[in-house]
PDB file of C-alpha atoms in Angstrom:
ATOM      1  CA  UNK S  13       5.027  -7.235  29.410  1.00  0.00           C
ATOM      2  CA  UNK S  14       1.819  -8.911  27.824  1.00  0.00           C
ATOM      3  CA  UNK S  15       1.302 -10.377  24.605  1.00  0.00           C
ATOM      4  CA  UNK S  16      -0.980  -7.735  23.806  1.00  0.00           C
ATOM      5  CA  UNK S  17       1.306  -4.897  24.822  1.00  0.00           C
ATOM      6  CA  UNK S  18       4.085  -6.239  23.205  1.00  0.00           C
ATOM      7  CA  UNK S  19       1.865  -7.083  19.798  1.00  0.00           C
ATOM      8  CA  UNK S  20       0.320  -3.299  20.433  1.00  0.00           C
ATOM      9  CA  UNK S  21       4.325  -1.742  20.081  1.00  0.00           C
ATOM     10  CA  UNK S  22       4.913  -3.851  16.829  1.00  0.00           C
ATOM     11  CA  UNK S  23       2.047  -2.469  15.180  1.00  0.00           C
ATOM     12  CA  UNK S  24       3.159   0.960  15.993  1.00  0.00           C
ATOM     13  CA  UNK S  25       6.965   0.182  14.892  1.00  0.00           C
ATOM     14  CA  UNK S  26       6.086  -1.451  11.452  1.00  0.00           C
ATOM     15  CA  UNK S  27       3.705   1.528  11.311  1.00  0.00           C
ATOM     16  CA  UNK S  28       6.363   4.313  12.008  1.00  0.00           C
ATOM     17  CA  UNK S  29       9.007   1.954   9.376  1.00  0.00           C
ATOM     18  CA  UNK S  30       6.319   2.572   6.544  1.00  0.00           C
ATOM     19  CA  UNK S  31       5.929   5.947   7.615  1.00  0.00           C
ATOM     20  CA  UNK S  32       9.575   6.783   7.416  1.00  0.00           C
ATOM     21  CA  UNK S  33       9.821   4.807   3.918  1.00  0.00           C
ATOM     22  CA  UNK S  34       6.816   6.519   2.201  1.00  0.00           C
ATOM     23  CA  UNK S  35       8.190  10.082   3.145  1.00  0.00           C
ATOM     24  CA  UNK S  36      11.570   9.048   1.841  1.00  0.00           C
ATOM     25  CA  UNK S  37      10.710   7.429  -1.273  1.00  0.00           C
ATOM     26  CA  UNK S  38       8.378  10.862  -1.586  1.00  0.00           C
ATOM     27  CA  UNK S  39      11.431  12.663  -1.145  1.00  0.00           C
ATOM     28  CA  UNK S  40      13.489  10.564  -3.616  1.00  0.00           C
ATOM     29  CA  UNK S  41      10.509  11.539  -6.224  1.00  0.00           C
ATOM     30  CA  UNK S  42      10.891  15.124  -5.420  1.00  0.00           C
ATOM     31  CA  UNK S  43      14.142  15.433  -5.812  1.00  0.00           C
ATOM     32  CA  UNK S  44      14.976  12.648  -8.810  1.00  0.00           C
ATOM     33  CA  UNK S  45      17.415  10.881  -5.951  1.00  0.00           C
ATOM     34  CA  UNK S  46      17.269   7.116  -7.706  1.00  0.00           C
ATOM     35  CA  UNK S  47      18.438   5.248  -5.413  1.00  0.00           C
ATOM     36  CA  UNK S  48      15.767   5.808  -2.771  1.00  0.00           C
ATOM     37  CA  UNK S  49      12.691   4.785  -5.079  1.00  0.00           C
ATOM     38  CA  UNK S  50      14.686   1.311  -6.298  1.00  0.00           C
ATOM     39  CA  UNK S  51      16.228  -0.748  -3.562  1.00  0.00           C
ATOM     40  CA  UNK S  52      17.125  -3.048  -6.404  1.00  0.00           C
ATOM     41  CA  UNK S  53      19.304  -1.570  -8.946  1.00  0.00           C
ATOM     42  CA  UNK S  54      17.566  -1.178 -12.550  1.00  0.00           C
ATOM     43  CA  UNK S  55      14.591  -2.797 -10.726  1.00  0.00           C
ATOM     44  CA  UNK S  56      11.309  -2.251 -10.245  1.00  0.00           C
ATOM     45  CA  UNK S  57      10.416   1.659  -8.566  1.00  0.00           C
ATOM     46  CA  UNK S  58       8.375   1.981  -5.736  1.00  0.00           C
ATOM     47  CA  UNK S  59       5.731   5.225  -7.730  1.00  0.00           C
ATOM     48  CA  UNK S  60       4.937   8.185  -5.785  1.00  0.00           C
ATOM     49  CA  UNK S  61       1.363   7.300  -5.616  1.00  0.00           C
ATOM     50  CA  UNK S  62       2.609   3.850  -3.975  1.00  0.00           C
ATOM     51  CA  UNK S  63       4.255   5.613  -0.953  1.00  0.00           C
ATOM     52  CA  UNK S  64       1.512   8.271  -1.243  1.00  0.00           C
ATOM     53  CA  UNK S  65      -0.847   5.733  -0.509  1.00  0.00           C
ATOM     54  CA  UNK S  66       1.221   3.930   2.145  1.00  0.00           C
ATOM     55  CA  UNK S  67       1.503   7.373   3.956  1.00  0.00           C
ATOM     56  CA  UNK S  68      -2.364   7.712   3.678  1.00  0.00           C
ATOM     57  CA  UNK S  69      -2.982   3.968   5.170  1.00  0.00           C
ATOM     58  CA  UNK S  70      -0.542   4.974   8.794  1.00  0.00           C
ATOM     59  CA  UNK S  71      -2.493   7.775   9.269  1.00  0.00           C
ATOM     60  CA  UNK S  72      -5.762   6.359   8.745  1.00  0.00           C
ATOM     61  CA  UNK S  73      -4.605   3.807  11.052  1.00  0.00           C
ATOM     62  CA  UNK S  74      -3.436   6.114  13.538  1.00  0.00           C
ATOM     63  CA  UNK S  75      -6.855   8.035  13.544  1.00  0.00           C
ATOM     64  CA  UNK S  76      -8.558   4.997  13.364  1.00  0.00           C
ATOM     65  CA  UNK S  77      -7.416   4.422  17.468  1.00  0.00           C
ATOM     66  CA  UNK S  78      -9.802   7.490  18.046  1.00  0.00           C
ATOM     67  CA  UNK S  79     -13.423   6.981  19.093  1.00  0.00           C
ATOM     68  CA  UNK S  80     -14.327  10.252  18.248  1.00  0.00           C
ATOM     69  CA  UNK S  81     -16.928  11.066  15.527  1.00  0.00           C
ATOM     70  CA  UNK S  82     -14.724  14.171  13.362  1.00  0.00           C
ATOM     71  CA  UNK S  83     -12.161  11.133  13.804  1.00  0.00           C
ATOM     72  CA  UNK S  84     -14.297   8.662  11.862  1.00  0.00           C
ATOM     73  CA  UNK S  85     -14.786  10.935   9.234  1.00  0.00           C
ATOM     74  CA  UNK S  86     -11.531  11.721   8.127  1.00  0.00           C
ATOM     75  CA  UNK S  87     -11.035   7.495   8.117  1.00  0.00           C
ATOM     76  CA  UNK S  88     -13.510   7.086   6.474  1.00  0.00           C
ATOM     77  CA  UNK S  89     -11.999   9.828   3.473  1.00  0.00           C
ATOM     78  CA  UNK S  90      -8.858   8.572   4.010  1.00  0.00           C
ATOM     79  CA  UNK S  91     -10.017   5.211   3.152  1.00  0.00           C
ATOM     80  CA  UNK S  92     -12.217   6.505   0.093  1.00  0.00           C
ATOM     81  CA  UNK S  93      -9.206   8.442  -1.507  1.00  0.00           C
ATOM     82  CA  UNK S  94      -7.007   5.139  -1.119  1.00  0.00           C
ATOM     83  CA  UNK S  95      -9.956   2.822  -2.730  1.00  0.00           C
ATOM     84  CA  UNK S  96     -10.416   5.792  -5.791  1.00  0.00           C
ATOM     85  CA  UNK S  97      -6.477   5.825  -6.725  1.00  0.00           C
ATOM     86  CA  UNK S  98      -6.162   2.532  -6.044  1.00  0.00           C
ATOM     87  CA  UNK S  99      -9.298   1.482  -8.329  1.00  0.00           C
ATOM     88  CA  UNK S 100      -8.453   4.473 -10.907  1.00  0.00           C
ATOM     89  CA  UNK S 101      -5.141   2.989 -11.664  1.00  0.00           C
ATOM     90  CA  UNK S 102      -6.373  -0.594 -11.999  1.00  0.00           C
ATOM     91  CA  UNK S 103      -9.175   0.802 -14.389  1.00  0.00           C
ATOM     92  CA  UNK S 104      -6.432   2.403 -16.818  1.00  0.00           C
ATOM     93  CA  UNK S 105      -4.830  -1.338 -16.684  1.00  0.00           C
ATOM     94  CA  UNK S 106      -7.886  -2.811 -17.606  1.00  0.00           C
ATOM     95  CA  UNK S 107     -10.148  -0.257 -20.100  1.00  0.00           C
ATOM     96  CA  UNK S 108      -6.603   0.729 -21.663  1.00  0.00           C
ATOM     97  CA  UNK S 109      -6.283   4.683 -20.612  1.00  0.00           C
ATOM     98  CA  UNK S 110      -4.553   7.176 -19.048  1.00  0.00           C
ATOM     99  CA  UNK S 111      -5.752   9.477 -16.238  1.00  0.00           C
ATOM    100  CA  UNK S 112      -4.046  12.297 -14.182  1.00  0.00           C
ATOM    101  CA  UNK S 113      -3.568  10.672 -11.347  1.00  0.00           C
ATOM    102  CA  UNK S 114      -0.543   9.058 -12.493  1.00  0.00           C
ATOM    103  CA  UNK S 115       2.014  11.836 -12.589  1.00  0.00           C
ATOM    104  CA  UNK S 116      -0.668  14.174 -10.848  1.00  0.00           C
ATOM    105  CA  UNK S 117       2.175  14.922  -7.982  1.00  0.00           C
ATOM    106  CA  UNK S 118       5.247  14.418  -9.885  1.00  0.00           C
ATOM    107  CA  UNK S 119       6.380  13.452 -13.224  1.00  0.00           C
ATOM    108  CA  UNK S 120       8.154  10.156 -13.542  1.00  0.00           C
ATOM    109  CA  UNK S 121      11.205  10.433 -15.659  1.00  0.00           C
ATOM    110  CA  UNK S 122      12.416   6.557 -14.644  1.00  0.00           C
ATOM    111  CA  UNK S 123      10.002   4.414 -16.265  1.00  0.00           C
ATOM    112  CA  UNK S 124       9.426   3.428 -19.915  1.00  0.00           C
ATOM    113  CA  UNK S 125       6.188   1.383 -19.315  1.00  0.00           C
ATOM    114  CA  UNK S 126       3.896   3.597 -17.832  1.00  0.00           C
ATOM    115  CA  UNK S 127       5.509   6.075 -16.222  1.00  0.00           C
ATOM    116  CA  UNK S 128       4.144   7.158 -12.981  1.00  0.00           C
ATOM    117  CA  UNK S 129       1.740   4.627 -12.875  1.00  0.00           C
ATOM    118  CA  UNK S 130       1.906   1.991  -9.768  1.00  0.00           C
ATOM    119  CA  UNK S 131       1.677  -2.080 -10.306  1.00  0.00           C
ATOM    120  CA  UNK S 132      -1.655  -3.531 -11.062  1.00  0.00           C
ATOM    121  CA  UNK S 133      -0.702  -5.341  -7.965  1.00  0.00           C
ATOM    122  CA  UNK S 134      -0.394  -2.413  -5.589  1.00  0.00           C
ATOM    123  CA  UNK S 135      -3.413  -0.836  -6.811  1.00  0.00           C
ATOM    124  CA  UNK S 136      -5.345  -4.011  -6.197  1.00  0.00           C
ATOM    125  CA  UNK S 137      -4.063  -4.326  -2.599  1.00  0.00           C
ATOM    126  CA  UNK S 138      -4.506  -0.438  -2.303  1.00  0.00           C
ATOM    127  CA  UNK S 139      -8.469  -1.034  -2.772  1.00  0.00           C
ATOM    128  CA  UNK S 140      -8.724  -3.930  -0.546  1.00  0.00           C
ATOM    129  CA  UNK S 141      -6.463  -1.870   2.445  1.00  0.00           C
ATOM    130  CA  UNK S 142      -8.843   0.722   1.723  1.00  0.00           C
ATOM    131  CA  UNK S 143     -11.647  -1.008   2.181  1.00  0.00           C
ATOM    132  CA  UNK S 144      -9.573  -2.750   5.229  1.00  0.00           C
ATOM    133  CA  UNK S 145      -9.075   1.087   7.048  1.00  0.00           C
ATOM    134  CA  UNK S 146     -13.303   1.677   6.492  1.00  0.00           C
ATOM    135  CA  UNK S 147     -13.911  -1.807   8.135  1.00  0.00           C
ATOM    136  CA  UNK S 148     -11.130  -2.022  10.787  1.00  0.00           C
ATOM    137  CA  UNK S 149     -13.463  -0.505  13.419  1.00  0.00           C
ATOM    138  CA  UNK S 150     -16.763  -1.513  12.213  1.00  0.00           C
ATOM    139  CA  UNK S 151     -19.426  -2.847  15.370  1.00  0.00           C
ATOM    140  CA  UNK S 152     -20.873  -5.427  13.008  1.00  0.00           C
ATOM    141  CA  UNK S 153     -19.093  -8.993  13.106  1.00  0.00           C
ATOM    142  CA  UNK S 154     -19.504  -9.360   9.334  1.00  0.00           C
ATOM    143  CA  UNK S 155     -17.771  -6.477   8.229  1.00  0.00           C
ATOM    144  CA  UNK S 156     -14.948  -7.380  10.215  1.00  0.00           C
ATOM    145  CA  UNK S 157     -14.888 -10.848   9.189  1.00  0.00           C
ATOM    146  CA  UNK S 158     -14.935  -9.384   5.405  1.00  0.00           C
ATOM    147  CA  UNK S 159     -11.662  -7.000   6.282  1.00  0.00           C
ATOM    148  CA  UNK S 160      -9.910 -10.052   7.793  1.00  0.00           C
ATOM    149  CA  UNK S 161     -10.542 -12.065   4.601  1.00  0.00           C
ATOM    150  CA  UNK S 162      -9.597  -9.111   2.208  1.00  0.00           C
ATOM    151  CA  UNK S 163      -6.298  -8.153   4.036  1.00  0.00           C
ATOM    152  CA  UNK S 164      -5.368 -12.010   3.926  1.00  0.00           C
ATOM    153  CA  UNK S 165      -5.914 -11.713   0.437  1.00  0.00           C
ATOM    154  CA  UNK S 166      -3.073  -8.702   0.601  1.00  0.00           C
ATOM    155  CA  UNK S 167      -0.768 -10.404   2.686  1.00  0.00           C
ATOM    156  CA  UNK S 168      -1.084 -13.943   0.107  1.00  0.00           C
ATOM    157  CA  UNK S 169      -0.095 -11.345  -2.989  1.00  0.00           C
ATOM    158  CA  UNK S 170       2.537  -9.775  -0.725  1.00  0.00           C
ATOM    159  CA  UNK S 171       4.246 -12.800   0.446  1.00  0.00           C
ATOM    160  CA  UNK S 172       3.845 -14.235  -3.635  1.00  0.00           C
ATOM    161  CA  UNK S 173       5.995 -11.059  -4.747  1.00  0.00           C
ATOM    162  CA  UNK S 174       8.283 -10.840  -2.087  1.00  0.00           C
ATOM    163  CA  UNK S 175       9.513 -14.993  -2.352  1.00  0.00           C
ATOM    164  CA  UNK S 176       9.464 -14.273  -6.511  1.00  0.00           C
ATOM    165  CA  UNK S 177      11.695 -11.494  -5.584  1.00  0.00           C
ATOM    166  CA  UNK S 178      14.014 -13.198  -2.762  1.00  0.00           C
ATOM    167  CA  UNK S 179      14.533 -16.856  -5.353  1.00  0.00           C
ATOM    168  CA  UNK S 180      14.940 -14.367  -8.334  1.00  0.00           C
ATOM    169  CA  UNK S 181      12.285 -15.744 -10.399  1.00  0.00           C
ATOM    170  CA  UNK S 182      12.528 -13.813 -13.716  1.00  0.00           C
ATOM    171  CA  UNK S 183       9.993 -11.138 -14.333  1.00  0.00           C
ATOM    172  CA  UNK S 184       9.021 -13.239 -17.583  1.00  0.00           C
ATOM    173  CA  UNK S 185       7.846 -16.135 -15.295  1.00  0.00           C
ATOM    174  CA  UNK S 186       5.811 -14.379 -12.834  1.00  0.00           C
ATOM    175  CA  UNK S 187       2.229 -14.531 -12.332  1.00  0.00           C
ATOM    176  CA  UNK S 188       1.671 -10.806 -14.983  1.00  0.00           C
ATOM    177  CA  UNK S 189       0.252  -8.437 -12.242  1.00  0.00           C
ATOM    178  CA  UNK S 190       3.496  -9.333  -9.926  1.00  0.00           C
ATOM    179  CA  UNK S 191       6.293  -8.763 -12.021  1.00  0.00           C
ATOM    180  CA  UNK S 192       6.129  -4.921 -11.842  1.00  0.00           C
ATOM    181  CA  UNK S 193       5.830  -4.516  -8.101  1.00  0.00           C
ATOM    182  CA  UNK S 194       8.871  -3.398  -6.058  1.00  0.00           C
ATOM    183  CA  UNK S 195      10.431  -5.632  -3.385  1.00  0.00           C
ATOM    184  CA  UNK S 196       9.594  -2.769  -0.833  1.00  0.00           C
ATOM    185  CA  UNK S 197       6.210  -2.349  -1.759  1.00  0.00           C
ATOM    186  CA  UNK S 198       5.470  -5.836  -1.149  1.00  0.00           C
ATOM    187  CA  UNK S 199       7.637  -5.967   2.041  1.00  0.00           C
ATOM    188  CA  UNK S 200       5.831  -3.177   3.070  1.00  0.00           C
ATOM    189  CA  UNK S 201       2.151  -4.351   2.386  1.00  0.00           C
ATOM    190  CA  UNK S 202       2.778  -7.872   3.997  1.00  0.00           C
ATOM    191  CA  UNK S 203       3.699  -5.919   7.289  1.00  0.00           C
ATOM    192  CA  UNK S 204       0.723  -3.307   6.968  1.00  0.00           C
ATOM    193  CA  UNK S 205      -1.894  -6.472   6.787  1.00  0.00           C
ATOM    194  CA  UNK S 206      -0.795  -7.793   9.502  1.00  0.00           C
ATOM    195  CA  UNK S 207      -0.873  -4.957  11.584  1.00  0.00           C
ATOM    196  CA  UNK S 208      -4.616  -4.227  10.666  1.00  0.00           C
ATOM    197  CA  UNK S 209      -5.844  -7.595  11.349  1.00  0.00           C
TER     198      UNK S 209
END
Protein backbone atom coordinates (compact mmCIF):
# COMPACT_ATOMS: atom_id res chain seq x y z
CA UNK A 1 0.00 0.00 0.00
CA UNK A 2 1.45 3.60 -0.75
CA UNK A 3 1.82 6.45 1.37
CA UNK A 4 -0.62 8.18 -0.60
CA UNK A 5 -3.23 5.45 -0.52
CA UNK A 6 -2.87 4.87 2.90
CA UNK A 7 -2.93 8.94 3.72
CA UNK A 8 -6.06 8.97 1.01
CA UNK A 9 -8.14 6.21 3.58
CA UNK A 10 -7.33 8.42 6.71
CA UNK A 11 -8.80 11.35 5.26
CA UNK A 12 -11.88 9.48 4.44
CA UNK A 13 -12.01 7.74 8.08
CA UNK A 14 -11.52 11.03 10.14
CA UNK A 15 -14.04 12.31 7.58
CA UNK A 16 -16.75 9.55 8.14
CA UNK A 17 -15.76 9.94 12.42
CA UNK A 18 -16.94 13.70 12.09
CA UNK A 19 -19.68 12.69 10.05
CA UNK A 20 -21.00 10.18 12.50
CA UNK A 21 -20.35 12.79 15.50
CA UNK A 22 -22.13 15.81 13.89
CA UNK A 23 -25.32 13.64 13.13
CA UNK A 24 -25.23 12.38 16.68
CA UNK A 25 -24.64 15.42 18.54
CA UNK A 26 -27.65 16.72 15.98
CA UNK A 27 -29.58 14.02 17.29
CA UNK A 28 -28.71 14.67 20.97
CA UNK A 29 -30.10 18.41 20.18
CA UNK A 30 -33.23 17.03 18.79
CA UNK A 31 -34.07 15.00 21.25
CA UNK A 32 -32.58 16.98 24.61
CA UNK A 33 -30.29 13.55 25.12
CA UNK A 34 -27.34 15.47 27.33
CA UNK A 35 -24.98 13.34 27.32
CA UNK A 36 -24.28 13.23 23.59
CA UNK A 37 -23.69 17.15 23.18
CA UNK A 38 -21.11 17.17 26.48
CA UNK A 39 -18.48 14.49 26.52
CA UNK A 40 -17.39 16.23 29.67
CA UNK A 41 -19.90 16.29 32.34
CA UNK A 42 -21.24 19.97 33.24
CA UNK A 43 -18.74 21.00 30.50
CA UNK A 44 -18.66 22.84 27.69
CA UNK A 45 -21.64 21.67 24.75
CA UNK A 46 -20.74 21.03 21.42
CA UNK A 47 -24.09 23.76 19.75
CA UNK A 48 -26.10 22.48 17.02
CA UNK A 49 -24.76 24.97 14.66
CA UNK A 50 -21.15 23.49 15.62
CA UNK A 51 -22.01 19.95 14.34
CA UNK A 52 -24.23 21.63 11.71
CA UNK A 53 -21.31 23.14 10.39
CA UNK A 54 -19.01 20.12 10.78
CA UNK A 55 -21.66 18.11 8.74
CA UNK A 56 -21.57 20.93 6.06
CA UNK A 57 -17.50 20.89 5.89
CA UNK A 58 -17.55 16.49 5.03
CA UNK A 59 -19.75 17.07 2.45
CA UNK A 60 -18.18 19.92 0.91
CA UNK A 61 -15.18 17.89 1.10
CA UNK A 62 -16.66 14.97 -0.36
CA UNK A 63 -18.01 17.03 -3.41
CA UNK A 64 -15.01 18.81 -3.53
CA UNK A 65 -13.26 15.21 -5.11
CA UNK A 66 -15.62 15.98 -8.15
CA UNK A 67 -14.33 17.83 -11.21
CA UNK A 68 -17.55 18.54 -12.38
CA UNK A 69 -18.88 22.13 -12.78
CA UNK A 70 -22.79 21.65 -10.86
CA UNK A 71 -20.13 20.04 -8.34
CA UNK A 72 -18.19 23.27 -7.85
CA UNK A 73 -21.13 25.11 -7.28
CA UNK A 74 -22.65 23.51 -4.53
CA UNK A 75 -18.77 23.83 -2.81
CA UNK A 76 -18.62 26.77 -3.41
CA UNK A 77 -22.37 27.41 -1.34
CA UNK A 78 -21.42 25.06 0.96
CA UNK A 79 -18.42 26.99 1.75
CA UNK A 80 -20.36 30.46 1.69
CA UNK A 81 -23.09 29.21 4.21
CA UNK A 82 -20.16 27.93 6.59
CA UNK A 83 -18.15 31.46 6.25
CA UNK A 84 -21.89 33.48 6.88
CA UNK A 85 -22.74 31.41 10.26
CA UNK A 86 -19.48 31.22 11.11
CA UNK A 87 -18.85 35.17 10.65
CA UNK A 88 -22.61 35.93 11.91
CA UNK A 89 -21.91 34.41 15.21
CA UNK A 90 -18.51 36.05 15.69
CA UNK A 91 -20.25 39.46 14.75
CA UNK A 92 -22.91 39.03 17.71
CA UNK A 93 -19.57 38.40 19.96
CA UNK A 94 -18.11 41.40 18.84
CA UNK A 95 -21.03 44.32 17.98
CA UNK A 96 -22.93 42.82 21.16
CA UNK A 97 -26.32 41.24 19.46
CA UNK A 98 -28.35 38.56 18.91
CA UNK A 99 -29.41 37.05 15.56
CA UNK A 100 -31.58 33.98 14.57
CA UNK A 101 -29.18 31.90 13.66
CA UNK A 102 -28.44 30.87 17.05
CA UNK A 103 -31.40 28.73 18.03
CA UNK A 104 -32.66 29.00 14.28
CA UNK A 105 -32.77 24.89 14.27
CA UNK A 106 -33.33 24.19 17.80
CA UNK A 107 -33.68 25.91 21.01
CA UNK A 108 -30.94 25.42 23.53
CA UNK A 109 -32.30 24.76 26.93
CA UNK A 110 -28.50 23.81 28.40
CA UNK A 111 -26.72 26.95 28.39
CA UNK A 112 -26.94 30.08 30.58
CA UNK A 113 -24.41 32.22 28.56
CA UNK A 114 -25.69 32.41 25.30
CA UNK A 115 -27.68 29.77 24.64
CA UNK A 116 -27.44 28.26 21.29
CA UNK A 117 -24.73 30.25 20.33
CA UNK A 118 -21.25 28.35 19.35
CA UNK A 119 -17.60 29.52 20.83
CA UNK A 120 -16.06 32.58 19.40
CA UNK A 121 -13.47 30.02 18.72
CA UNK A 122 -15.45 27.68 16.51
CA UNK A 123 -16.94 30.38 14.63
CA UNK A 124 -13.52 31.78 13.89
CA UNK A 125 -12.19 28.41 12.65
CA UNK A 126 -15.67 27.90 10.90
CA UNK A 127 -14.76 31.06 8.57
CA UNK A 128 -11.28 30.12 7.92
CA UNK A 129 -12.50 26.13 7.00
CA UNK A 130 -14.85 27.88 4.93
CA UNK A 131 -12.72 29.77 3.20
CA UNK A 132 -10.35 26.45 3.33
CA UNK A 133 -13.39 24.23 1.31
CA UNK A 134 -13.58 27.45 -1.54
CA UNK A 135 -9.70 27.26 -1.88
CA UNK A 136 -8.98 23.50 -1.49
CA UNK A 137 -9.22 23.02 -5.29
CA UNK A 138 -8.25 26.31 -6.55
CA UNK A 139 -5.61 26.13 -9.99
CA UNK A 140 -3.80 29.20 -8.71
CA UNK A 141 -0.67 28.46 -6.36
CA UNK A 142 -1.53 31.46 -4.18
CA UNK A 143 -4.81 30.59 -3.18
CA UNK A 144 -3.67 27.38 -2.13
CA UNK A 145 -0.78 28.60 -0.33
CA UNK A 146 -3.40 31.07 1.54
CA UNK A 147 -5.76 27.82 2.55
CA UNK A 148 -2.63 26.01 3.83
CA UNK A 149 -1.73 29.02 6.02
CA UNK A 150 -5.41 29.59 7.24
CA UNK A 151 -6.12 25.87 8.14
CA UNK A 152 -2.68 25.90 10.10
CA UNK A 153 -4.05 28.70 11.81
CA UNK A 154 -7.17 26.15 12.75
CA UNK A 155 -5.18 23.35 13.63
CA UNK A 156 -2.69 25.93 16.16
CA UNK A 157 -6.28 27.03 17.97
CA UNK A 158 -7.33 23.37 17.92
CA UNK A 159 -4.34 21.83 19.37
CA UNK A 160 -4.30 25.21 22.10
CA UNK A 161 -7.92 24.01 23.30
CA UNK A 162 -7.53 20.52 23.19
CA UNK A 163 -3.90 20.50 25.57
CA UNK A 164 -5.95 23.36 27.90
CA UNK A 165 -8.53 20.73 28.02
CA UNK A 166 -6.30 17.40 28.44
CA UNK A 167 -3.81 19.43 31.61
CA UNK A 168 -7.18 20.87 32.97
CA UNK A 169 -6.24 24.37 32.82
CA UNK A 170 -9.17 26.25 34.45
CA UNK A 171 -11.55 28.02 32.17
CA UNK A 172 -10.54 31.31 34.19
CA UNK A 173 -6.93 30.96 32.85
CA UNK A 174 -7.48 30.36 29.30
CA UNK A 175 -6.71 32.51 26.49
CA UNK A 176 -11.00 34.18 26.56
CA UNK A 177 -12.12 32.86 23.07
CA UNK A 178 -10.93 29.12 24.22
CA UNK A 179 -12.52 28.58 27.33
CA UNK A 180 -16.03 27.97 25.87
CA UNK A 181 -15.13 25.47 23.18
CA UNK A 182 -15.88 21.75 23.71
CA UNK A 183 -13.11 19.14 23.86
CA UNK A 184 -14.82 17.47 20.75
CA UNK A 185 -15.09 20.40 18.79
CA UNK A 186 -11.53 21.02 19.00
CA UNK A 187 -10.63 17.30 18.58
CA UNK A 188 -12.66 17.39 15.76
CA UNK A 189 -11.31 20.60 13.95
CA UNK A 190 -7.57 19.58 14.52
CA UNK A 191 -8.42 16.31 12.48
CA UNK A 192 -10.58 18.19 9.73
CA UNK A 193 -7.35 20.62 9.00
CA UNK A 194 -5.35 18.15 8.51
CA UNK A 195 -7.30 16.30 6.24
CA UNK A 196 -7.80 19.42 3.92
CA UNK A 197 -4.27 20.31 3.70
Amino acid sequence: MTFITRFNKIKNAVLIFTVLISISVISGWVFDIRRIISVIPDGATMKFNTAFLFLLLCIGFFVSRKKVKQYRIINTILACTIILIGTVTLGQYYFNFTSIIDNFFVVDSFSKDFPGRMSEASAFCFVLMGFGLWGIDSKLNSIKLITQHLLLVVTLVAWVATVAYILQVPAESKIFWLNSMAIDTSVLFFMLSYVFC
